Every structure is written in C-alpha cells, then in structure tokens.
C-alpha cells in the first residue's frame, strides 16, 4: 500500500509488512507492501511518484527507476535497468551498498540516512543526499530492496544575494535560535553561523531534516502546523514539541514561526526556537506535586476524585462494578504521638507499600490525608473480588512493622461500597464508603463493612444528632444530674458525682451513652466537660455553704481522654474552681482506662500537674479497658472505681457469686491497697452486693440501692432533710448500713 500525502493525514502502518516513511518539499510518503502485493504494483506506482524511487534485486542490480529518480541522477529512465548499483552511482555506492545489504539481510527498513557524494553541475560543490531503504516482500520472501532518494537538500553555499544578507541581519538580533526558510524548507539564513542548537548547527537543525527529528507522538501536529503556515500568508504559529538531540536524547523545544513569504523585504518563513526542557520538567514536577501526596507519592484526594469521576462516566459494563474503599488506620495517633512523627511518617509509607501489594494492576490507591486512604477498584465482576482485596489488606497489616528498631503493630478499618459505572455520583460513593467505614470502626479493629441502606438511615440519624448536639449548649439543653457517693461504713454522703444528661427537644432525656461518643468524635466533649465542671462546682459550693455539716462535701467529674491533650488543662480547671469558690482538694477527676492509649509521657505530666494542685484522680470503670497494672503503678492515681459489671456478677438475684469472680475482686482490692489507692464500688443495687463489697474492705460505693442520678433540686432536698435532723432517705435505709453481711 502506498500513500503520497500533500497535507497532514493519518498514517496507516500494517503489521507483517514493509513500511517506509518520509517527507520532503511538502510531501509525506508512506509505502507499505503487503506480502500479496507484487513488484508490478510497485513499478506501477513508481512511474507516477513525485519522489526518486528505484527497485533493486537481491544482487543490488537496478530493475527499474521512476522518472523522478532518473532526473535526480541525470540519466534516461531506462538506462539503469539491469546495471549494478556500483556502475550507476559510483560515488554513492560505497555508502549505499552496506545500507541496502543490511535491509536485505534483516528485513528492517533504514530510514533517512544522510550520505554525501556527487557534485552540482552548476557549482561543482558536493551534494548531501537523504536516502531510505526498505525490503520488498512477495509471498513471504524478500525479493529485493526499494531505494528512496530525495533531491540534494544542501550544498556548499554560494555567496549570498542581497535578500539573504537582509535576512541574516534581521535574525542576528534574535535572542533565541532563528532561521529563515524557503517554502520547501531550505535554509536561507540563520541568526548565527556559530550557534549550535540541540547539538547541531542552526543550518542543520532547521533544514529539511528538522521534521525527521520530531518525536513520533508530536509529528502529526507539527507537520500539520507547518502546512497550514505555508498556505496562509501572515500566519503565526507557536508549538511545543519534542525533538531528538544530537546525543540521542529527547528534548522539549518551543517553536514560533511566521509566514512572511509575501513580504518583499523578507520573502521567507521565519522560525524561532527555544529549548524548554527544564521548564517542562518543572511543569511535570509541579503537576505531580499538585496531584500526589508528598510523603507516600500516592495520588492525593484531588487526583483520586478525578479518576473516580472518569470511571463513573464510562459506559456501564454488562456485569461489572466499580468499588470504592475508605481505609482508616486503627490507633495510628497513639503510635504517632508516642514514637514521634518521624516514625509515624515511616509507618504511613510502609503501610502504603503493603496496600499496593494487595491491589490489582489497574487499581488506584490514594492518601486522602492523615491516616486515611482510599482505593478505587474498576471492572469488578463479583462483590467477592472487592471483599478479597479488603481481606488481603487486613492480612498484610497483620504482620508487624520494624521501624527505628521497634516492632510496631497497626490494623485498619475498611468501608466498602460498589456501584455500576454511569449510575452513581462521586459524592454519593464517597459518602457511602465513609458511612461503611464508621460502621466498621464501631465493630472494633481490623475489620471491613459493606455499605447497605440501613447504614444510610443510621448515618442520617447520627448527622441530625450531631447537628442538634452542636446547638445543645447554646440552647441550654444539657443538664447535670448528681449521684451520691456513700461511705459504706457510716452511711454518710461524702461526695456527688456529676453526670451529664441531654434534654433533647424531640427525643426527650438522653443518657450519656447516646451522645458522649459522638461528642468525643466531633471534639464537642472538650467544652461539654468544662461546662459540667463549672456548673457542678457552683452547685456543690452552694451546698457546702448552706449545709455546714457537709462543708467537706467533694465533687467527682468525668473528663474525656481528649482533655489531656490540651496544654492549659490544669489552669482551666483551677480557674473553674476559683470562680466557684471551691478548693482544689474537693475535686476528684475521673478518667477511663482509654486514657492509657494516649502518649504516656504527656498523660503522666498532665496528671501530675493536677495532682500538684491537690486534685484527686480516679480511674473509672476499672477492669474493662486497656490498663495494665504495671502501667497504673506509674500514674499518680488516688482511687480505683470497680466497674459495675463486676458488682453485678458479685451477687445477683439470679445466682450466687462464683468463686473465680470473687477472687478477681479480691485481687483488685489488694492491688489498690498495695498502691495506696482507695477502691469505690459502682452499681450497687442490692444488699448482698453491699455486704460483700464492705467485707472485702470497700470503703465507698454508689448505686441504685442508695440513689439514682437526679437533678440538683432533688439532691438539694436530700441535704435539706438532713439539716432538719431527718435521715437522708437513701434507698438502703441508714440502718441497713450498720448490719453485717449476715443481716444481723
């Protein structure tokens, strides 16, 4: 197949065929000989081709030449037939024979080789030829070789005429490489004979072979622009493209060209060149920075969303899905805070490597920020495929990481959602994956959840609750309830524990478990804790003033572990107590074992600062969390509060206590005593539990047996009765506290 093209057009390259491509004087030529095409076809084409073409057999004897070829070598068209190459072109044969023999032996075309030989009949100067050779195949066998010769494109220059001198003078002032060309691409003048551009002299670079150095991916655009430039007087074009440097590397160049052929003072195409390789490299770098995470070099949120949107725009596949995963590392903050940000960064990089090992080739992994990652899976045929990716990730994270000489363990929670391309929106998919992630985190560590509609409903309820919670303080919907803490040996109220409730305008009175976890997630717990402290401190201060017999009444307040990340924690607590007129020694801060997940050094420092103020410290719900006795030994704690689950199992109405449960409680009391801490029993609901705890040495207790949490006005009534000489009507009755465990 042969194509000779005057304007820009598409190239047809056929496999298992011989192809040669060239351009000269505005022509583009593509010759493709299929095995079934004959020499006769080639000969027919050669007669009308505008370029010099010849066909030689395997012995390098001319079989035929076209008129253009005969004109180039200045012989009649039938004269070379049957003659050896060496006889017809004696000056060029030493260079042509190795080239064409190589084509015959390898079957690989040789394109655009520059050779020198022959001389101009006018000037006597040597010509420089551009030649190409290509195998001619018939019935699967190479039967000969085609030779394409372009007319001499350069000879040693004669003295320049006046127009050329004007062009040289004009270009000499150019700050960049410049050349003036005639319509055939021949160089008329350059800005400087000494300038080298891309390793070439400007005459060599800008001449007819300029297009042959253009990168294949840029050729069509550059060629098309040149054709348009030549056709349109006054036309100006600018284009960046890649060209081959003399050292063989690809470089970026910006070309600006102006058609001044109709200008009598110019009469040429003016072309200006400037290398832009460094600028392009910087652009690529900046583009990479804009779309990739600087730590892991993974795609960032912006690039991930772009790829997700592209996937969603694709036509729906007959049976395929795309899947989106949201991944959050469990406990990363503890590692980051305790081992340092450098180790945390190293862990994120290593985690990303393990994620990549778990994925398929075409999957996209992105870091959204912090310890959050997302994954896009395309062409998922079954839900099980996406689930298996999630499972591989969890297995990969199951192996420890060795960082800075330490063995570090980390797990992840994964939310997964699937959709059919063309049927979903980006924002919906990300929201569903995030909802599924939230459900996975609620279940615990190292698990995944697939989104379903019931999650959507729960998420909406949670979103509404979060919105309402943000307004609760402003609308004064929070309430402080108080539960008395009793001296189990005297029956006297020695403290009040402040417990927050939420008077929701639609849902009624909400208990802490219904909104405190959400407040911790959103950070609202920070202000909520201090509102409870300030309110309760004022209330207890009033009770101490009004009822002198309770002047030593103390206050217990629960604080979230998040509070201990605040640098001015001790100062804020002291200010709240000072404003209420309450001494620091009357306050007991209760914390849960969750605090031990925080940076130990920071926690110890904060607790000690509170201890130095005289504030007492209590570990709440002891026995249900993460504490190790070895860790607690190093914290400045005063009180252990035994979780109500131990008390409940101690003696219920359904069955007597088991010996192993009793032994656990005894060890807790022994442990507290050994560390100099008192022990408080929670959740005391019947006399059997009261007697057992008291016999074990428990000094303080609270629970429904004595009183439920109640608003300030009701608590005040209890103290009012006491001041009038009446016993406080606690649920157990004051007399029962003085009986022994046998009820005597």
mmCIF file of N, CA and C in Angstrom, residues 11 33 42 57 80 125 137 146 218 245 250 378 399 438 470 490 501 526 553 563 598 610 658 675 680 689 723:
data_model
loop_
_atom_site.group_PDB
_atom_site.id
_atom_site.type_symbol
_atom_site.label_atom_id
_atom_site.label_comp_id
_atom_site.label_asym_id
_atom_site.label_seq_id
_atom_site.Cartn_x
_atom_site.Cartn_y
_atom_site.Cartn_z
ATOM 1 N N UNK A 11 -1.571 8.115 9.333
ATOM 2 C CA UNK A 11 -0.619 7.120 8.852
ATOM 3 C C UNK A 11 -1.209 5.739 9.025
ATOM 4 N N UNK A 33 4.149 -2.520 1.751
ATOM 5 C CA UNK A 33 3.989 -3.623 0.812
ATOM 6 C C UNK A 33 3.541 -4.867 1.558
ATOM 7 N N UNK A 42 4.490 -2.183 -7.369
ATOM 8 C CA UNK A 42 5.473 -1.172 -7.006
ATOM 9 C C UNK A 42 5.923 -0.404 -8.244
ATOM 10 N N UNK A 57 17.284 -5.675 -7.226
ATOM 11 C CA UNK A 57 17.108 -7.072 -6.810
ATOM 12 C C UNK A 57 18.091 -7.397 -5.691
ATOM 13 N N UNK A 80 19.419 2.703 -16.317
ATOM 14 C CA UNK A 80 19.984 1.907 -15.212
ATOM 15 C C UNK A 80 19.521 0.454 -15.189
ATOM 16 N N UNK A 125 30.067 21.864 -6.186
ATOM 17 C CA UNK A 125 30.129 21.519 -4.767
ATOM 18 C C UNK A 125 29.425 20.188 -4.524
ATOM 19 N N UNK A 137 8.736 -7.397 -0.213
ATOM 20 C CA UNK A 137 8.392 -8.774 0.138
ATOM 21 C C UNK A 137 7.303 -9.279 -0.793
ATOM 22 N N UNK A 146 13.856 -1.550 -2.003
ATOM 23 C CA UNK A 146 13.466 -0.281 -2.580
ATOM 24 C C UNK A 146 14.397 0.808 -2.098
ATOM 25 N N UNK A 218 4.504 13.620 18.396
ATOM 26 C CA UNK A 218 4.265 15.033 18.113
ATOM 27 C C UNK A 218 4.268 15.337 16.617
ATOM 28 N N UNK A 245 17.880 15.318 20.284
ATOM 29 C CA UNK A 245 19.175 15.997 20.392
ATOM 30 C C UNK A 245 20.215 15.159 19.656
ATOM 31 N N UNK A 250 15.746 12.913 23.988
ATOM 32 C CA UNK A 250 14.608 13.736 23.571
ATOM 33 C C UNK A 250 14.589 15.011 24.406
ATOM 34 N N UNK A 378 -11.757 -0.992 39.642
ATOM 35 C CA UNK A 378 -12.594 -0.984 38.441
ATOM 36 C C UNK A 378 -12.744 -2.403 37.899
ATOM 37 N N UNK A 399 0.935 -8.468 59.855
ATOM 38 C CA UNK A 399 2.353 -8.685 60.138
ATOM 39 C C UNK A 399 2.962 -7.419 60.741
ATOM 40 N N UNK A 438 -17.377 4.011 59.139
ATOM 41 C CA UNK A 438 -17.826 4.320 60.501
ATOM 42 C C UNK A 438 -18.422 3.081 61.163
ATOM 43 N N UNK A 470 -24.498 20.227 68.513
ATOM 44 C CA UNK A 470 -23.740 21.473 68.404
ATOM 45 C C UNK A 470 -24.541 22.660 68.956
ATOM 46 N N UNK A 490 -20.382 4.290 107.361
ATOM 47 C CA UNK A 490 -21.142 5.252 108.174
ATOM 48 C C UNK A 490 -22.480 5.619 107.556
ATOM 49 N N UNK A 501 -26.665 14.929 81.276
ATOM 50 C CA UNK A 501 -27.821 14.429 80.533
ATOM 51 C C UNK A 501 -28.176 15.481 79.480
ATOM 52 N N UNK A 526 -14.859 18.604 74.621
ATOM 53 C CA UNK A 526 -13.926 19.492 75.316
ATOM 54 C C UNK A 526 -14.672 20.601 76.061
ATOM 55 N N UNK A 553 -18.025 18.234 101.649
ATOM 56 C CA UNK A 553 -18.579 17.501 100.504
ATOM 57 C C UNK A 553 -17.675 17.698 99.288
ATOM 58 N N UNK A 563 -9.186 15.649 76.763
ATOM 59 C CA UNK A 563 -8.828 16.837 77.538
ATOM 60 C C UNK A 563 -7.340 16.884 77.843
ATOM 61 N N UNK A 598 -3.271 7.115 75.061
ATOM 62 C CA UNK A 598 -2.596 8.365 74.719
ATOM 63 C C UNK A 598 -1.095 8.251 75.032
ATOM 64 N N UNK A 610 -2.176 18.134 87.775
ATOM 65 C CA UNK A 610 -3.425 18.186 88.539
ATOM 66 C C UNK A 610 -3.199 17.756 89.982
ATOM 67 N N UNK A 658 -19.745 -16.517 91.768
ATOM 68 C CA UNK A 658 -18.806 -17.603 91.510
ATOM 69 C C UNK A 658 -17.497 -17.286 92.205
ATOM 70 N N UNK A 675 -1.055 -0.103 96.155
ATOM 71 C CA UNK A 675 -0.624 1.156 95.542
ATOM 72 C C UNK A 675 -1.075 2.372 96.342
ATOM 73 N N UNK A 680 -13.584 2.233 95.119
ATOM 74 C CA UNK A 680 -15.012 2.555 95.157
ATOM 75 C C UNK A 680 -15.772 1.533 94.328
ATOM 76 N N UNK A 689 -24.726 -7.404 97.475
ATOM 77 C CA UNK A 689 -23.561 -6.756 96.873
ATOM 78 C C UNK A 689 -22.914 -5.789 97.861
ATOM 79 N N UNK A 723 -30.386 18.520 107.195
ATOM 80 C CA UNK A 723 -30.147 19.680 108.055
ATOM 81 C C UNK A 723 -31.265 19.873 109.071
#
